[in-house]
Amino acid sequence: MFSHPLSDTFFTGPGLAIRVLCAHEAFMGPGYEEAENILDYITSKDKNTVSAETASNIDKALGSFSGNMSDVGATILPVRTVGVQGDGRTYSFVVCLTLSSEKIDWDKLMVLAKTIPRICHGVNRVVFAWGPHIPAKIRQVTPTLLTEGNPGTMFLNMK
């Protein structure tokens, strides 16, 4: 696929990128638990996790997809990523979406990807993971570092 890892890319335009997230340890700072509760509400409609006002705001933001998320898994990851929100750089959490159904509803995922950072103020990035739902809340990370040889190895493995 690639003649040289850094000379050829398959990126077609803005928004498509490979992000490598590295962390020494899990981070569950301010906003983590609130975001977890909001994600629980989105995916299960458990009204015990958020206030009535928050539930109403979430339902309005999701529009026609509200109440139609039984096949979606949404897990907050205990790492921070850099993002741009408004005029500033932010360091916030990542949410990983998964689907239990074979058919991927990209429209539903797009609505979620746009809505989650607006209603979960501690989240600035949403990613999608192919495969089954993540079965439990994630509380730890494998210490990961990006070293000089790693990016080239990733591209070579994509051939």
mmCIF file of C-alpha atoms in Angstrom:
data_model
loop_
_atom_site.group_PDB
_atom_site.id
_atom_site.type_symbol
_atom_site.label_atom_id
_atom_site.label_comp_id
_atom_site.label_asym_id
_atom_site.label_seq_id
_atom_site.Cartn_x
_atom_site.Cartn_y
_atom_site.Cartn_z
ATOM 1 C CA MET A 1 0.000 0.000 0.000
ATOM 2 C CA PHE A 2 2.794 2.447 0.898
ATOM 3 C CA SER A 3 6.182 2.728 -0.789
ATOM 4 C CA HIS A 4 7.526 4.668 2.198
ATOM 5 C CA PRO A 5 5.672 5.261 5.460
ATOM 6 C CA LEU A 6 6.047 9.022 5.410
ATOM 7 C CA SER A 7 5.855 9.745 1.681
ATOM 8 C CA ASP A 8 2.466 8.246 0.837
ATOM 9 C CA THR A 9 -0.661 8.809 2.858
ATOM 10 C CA PHE A 10 -4.249 7.764 2.428
ATOM 11 C CA PHE A 11 -5.715 10.804 4.200
ATOM 12 C CA THR A 12 -8.463 12.243 2.034
ATOM 13 C CA GLY A 13 -9.128 15.507 3.814
ATOM 14 C CA PRO A 14 -9.924 17.268 7.057
ATOM 15 C CA GLY A 15 -11.214 15.131 9.883
ATOM 16 C CA LEU A 16 -9.597 11.865 8.889
ATOM 17 C CA ALA A 17 -6.507 11.098 10.924
ATOM 18 C CA ILE A 18 -4.764 8.469 12.943
ATOM 19 C CA ARG A 19 -4.255 9.590 16.521
ATOM 20 C CA VAL A 20 -1.817 7.800 18.785
ATOM 21 C CA LEU A 21 -2.807 8.277 22.415
ATOM 22 C CA CYS A 22 -0.078 7.685 24.956
ATOM 23 C CA ALA A 23 -0.335 7.749 28.725
ATOM 24 C CA HIS A 24 1.796 6.761 31.699
ATOM 25 C CA GLU A 25 -1.197 6.266 33.993
ATOM 26 C CA ALA A 26 -4.965 6.531 34.041
ATOM 27 C CA PHE A 27 -6.434 10.005 34.506
ATOM 28 C CA MET A 28 -9.907 10.340 36.007
ATOM 29 C CA GLY A 29 -9.944 13.984 37.013
ATOM 30 C CA PRO A 30 -12.733 16.547 37.125
ATOM 31 C CA GLY A 31 -15.591 15.805 34.774
ATOM 32 C CA TYR A 32 -14.848 12.094 34.386
ATOM 33 C CA GLU A 33 -17.702 10.778 36.531
ATOM 34 C CA GLU A 34 -20.201 13.301 35.139
ATOM 35 C CA ALA A 35 -19.312 12.288 31.579
ATOM 36 C CA GLU A 36 -19.664 8.607 32.531
ATOM 37 C CA ASN A 37 -23.159 9.291 33.885
ATOM 38 C CA ILE A 38 -24.191 11.144 30.726
ATOM 39 C CA LEU A 39 -22.927 8.293 28.546
ATOM 40 C CA ASP A 40 -24.847 5.809 30.700
ATOM 41 C CA TYR A 41 -28.007 7.844 30.126
ATOM 42 C CA ILE A 42 -27.443 8.067 26.358
ATOM 43 C CA THR A 43 -26.967 4.329 25.945
ATOM 44 C CA SER A 44 -29.425 2.963 28.528
ATOM 45 C CA LYS A 45 -31.851 5.811 29.315
ATOM 46 C CA ASP A 46 -31.167 5.219 33.006
ATOM 47 C CA LYS A 47 -32.751 8.346 34.458
ATOM 48 C CA ASN A 48 -30.964 7.769 37.773
ATOM 49 C CA THR A 49 -27.629 8.831 36.280
ATOM 50 C CA VAL A 50 -28.498 12.443 35.331
ATOM 51 C CA SER A 51 -30.855 15.225 36.384
ATOM 52 C CA ALA A 52 -34.194 15.693 34.616
ATOM 53 C CA GLU A 53 -32.892 18.919 33.028
ATOM 54 C CA THR A 54 -29.760 17.182 31.710
ATOM 55 C CA ALA A 55 -31.858 14.284 30.375
ATOM 56 C CA SER A 56 -34.118 16.732 28.549
ATOM 57 C CA ASN A 57 -31.124 18.556 27.024
ATOM 58 C CA ILE A 58 -29.586 15.263 25.880
ATOM 59 C CA ASP A 59 -32.848 14.084 24.305
ATOM 60 C CA LYS A 60 -33.217 17.386 22.430
ATOM 61 C CA ALA A 61 -29.618 17.239 21.199
ATOM 62 C CA LEU A 62 -29.992 13.662 19.940
ATOM 63 C CA GLY A 63 -33.263 14.452 18.153
ATOM 64 C CA SER A 64 -34.778 11.479 16.347
ATOM 65 C CA PHE A 65 -31.985 9.204 17.576
ATOM 66 C CA SER A 66 -32.967 9.721 21.214
ATOM 67 C CA GLY A 67 -34.164 6.426 22.676
ATOM 68 C CA ASN A 68 -32.643 4.498 19.758
ATOM 69 C CA MET A 69 -29.212 3.752 21.209
ATOM 70 C CA SER A 70 -29.592 0.190 22.509
ATOM 71 C CA ASP A 71 -26.965 -1.077 20.045
ATOM 72 C CA VAL A 72 -24.431 1.632 20.949
ATOM 73 C CA GLY A 73 -21.728 1.318 23.566
ATOM 74 C CA ALA A 74 -20.096 4.519 24.779
ATOM 75 C CA THR A 75 -17.108 4.282 27.098
ATOM 76 C CA ILE A 76 -15.065 7.145 28.473
ATOM 77 C CA LEU A 77 -11.353 6.382 28.378
ATOM 78 C CA PRO A 78 -9.185 7.448 31.337
ATOM 79 C CA VAL A 79 -6.741 9.435 29.206
ATOM 80 C CA ARG A 80 -6.678 13.057 28.139
ATOM 81 C CA THR A 81 -6.181 14.271 24.586
ATOM 82 C CA VAL A 82 -5.465 17.698 23.232
ATOM 83 C CA GLY A 83 -8.204 19.356 21.240
ATOM 84 C CA VAL A 84 -9.350 22.775 20.147
ATOM 85 C CA GLN A 85 -12.655 24.071 21.446
ATOM 86 C CA GLY A 86 -13.572 27.647 20.683
ATOM 87 C CA ASP A 87 -10.452 29.788 20.785
ATOM 88 C CA GLY A 88 -8.408 27.578 23.053
ATOM 89 C CA ARG A 89 -6.601 24.315 23.394
ATOM 90 C CA THR A 90 -8.200 21.827 25.787
ATOM 91 C CA TYR A 91 -6.981 18.659 27.455
ATOM 92 C CA SER A 92 -10.016 16.464 27.933
ATOM 93 C CA PHE A 93 -11.226 12.880 27.840
ATOM 94 C CA VAL A 94 -11.893 10.578 24.895
ATOM 95 C CA VAL A 95 -15.125 8.650 24.380
ATOM 96 C CA CYS A 96 -14.983 5.371 22.474
ATOM 97 C CA LEU A 97 -18.123 4.279 20.611
ATOM 98 C CA THR A 98 -18.861 0.657 19.679
ATOM 99 C CA LEU A 99 -21.835 -1.029 18.032
ATOM 100 C CA SER A 100 -23.354 -4.426 18.738
ATOM 101 C CA SER A 101 -25.104 -4.606 15.371
ATOM 102 C CA GLU A 102 -23.431 -5.866 12.204
ATOM 103 C CA LYS A 103 -24.619 -2.896 10.144
ATOM 104 C CA ILE A 104 -22.961 0.395 11.026
ATOM 105 C CA ASP A 105 -25.330 3.349 11.136
ATOM 106 C CA TRP A 106 -22.890 6.123 10.285
ATOM 107 C CA ASP A 107 -25.598 8.803 10.611
ATOM 108 C CA LYS A 108 -26.244 7.762 14.212
ATOM 109 C CA LEU A 109 -22.515 7.732 14.982
ATOM 110 C CA MET A 110 -22.085 11.187 13.439
ATOM 111 C CA VAL A 111 -24.891 12.608 15.591
ATOM 112 C CA LEU A 112 -23.274 11.066 18.675
ATOM 113 C CA ALA A 113 -19.785 12.265 17.736
ATOM 114 C CA LYS A 114 -21.064 15.833 17.416
ATOM 115 C CA THR A 115 -23.379 15.728 20.433
ATOM 116 C CA ILE A 116 -21.190 14.079 23.072
ATOM 117 C CA PRO A 117 -18.550 16.867 23.285
ATOM 118 C CA ARG A 118 -21.334 19.485 23.474
ATOM 119 C CA ILE A 119 -23.087 17.845 26.406
ATOM 120 C CA CYS A 120 -20.075 16.236 28.124
ATOM 121 C CA HIS A 121 -17.904 19.259 28.797
ATOM 122 C CA GLY A 122 -15.003 17.065 29.873
ATOM 123 C CA VAL A 123 -14.831 15.335 26.468
ATOM 124 C CA ASN A 124 -13.158 16.760 23.369
ATOM 125 C CA ARG A 125 -12.706 13.702 21.162
ATOM 126 C CA VAL A 126 -14.924 10.782 20.102
ATOM 127 C CA VAL A 127 -13.506 7.673 18.438
ATOM 128 C CA PHE A 128 -15.033 4.508 17.007
ATOM 129 C CA ALA A 129 -13.721 1.009 17.745
ATOM 130 C CA TRP A 130 -14.665 -1.897 15.530
ATOM 131 C CA GLY A 131 -15.588 -4.969 17.489
ATOM 132 C CA PRO A 132 -17.854 -5.850 20.388
ATOM 133 C CA HIS A 133 -18.941 -3.479 23.125
ATOM 134 C CA ILE A 134 -16.330 -2.694 25.720
ATOM 135 C CA PRO A 135 -17.743 -4.811 28.565
ATOM 136 C CA ALA A 136 -16.886 -2.699 31.601
ATOM 137 C CA LYS A 137 -15.819 0.754 32.641
ATOM 138 C CA ILE A 138 -12.129 1.267 32.062
ATOM 139 C CA ARG A 139 -10.152 2.349 35.121
ATOM 140 C CA GLN A 140 -6.566 1.651 34.096
ATOM 141 C CA VAL A 141 -4.300 1.996 31.077
ATOM 142 C CA THR A 142 -1.260 0.165 29.828
ATOM 143 C CA PRO A 143 1.651 2.618 30.057
ATOM 144 C CA THR A 144 2.359 3.591 26.447
ATOM 145 C CA LEU A 145 5.060 5.738 24.890
ATOM 146 C CA LEU A 146 5.550 6.836 21.309
ATOM 147 C CA THR A 147 9.164 6.142 20.456
ATOM 148 C CA GLU A 148 11.101 6.929 17.304
ATOM 149 C CA GLY A 149 10.399 3.601 15.569
ATOM 150 C CA ASN A 150 6.708 3.201 16.425
ATOM 151 C CA PRO A 151 5.039 5.327 13.676
ATOM 152 C CA GLY A 152 7.016 3.607 10.935
ATOM 153 C CA THR A 153 6.075 0.208 12.335
ATOM 154 C CA MET A 154 2.384 1.147 12.277
ATOM 155 C CA PHE A 155 2.533 2.151 8.607
ATOM 156 C CA LEU A 156 4.491 -0.949 7.617
ATOM 157 C CA ASN A 157 1.905 -3.169 9.320
ATOM 158 C CA MET A 158 -0.827 -1.590 7.173
ATOM 159 C CA LYS A 159 0.626 -2.986 3.933
#
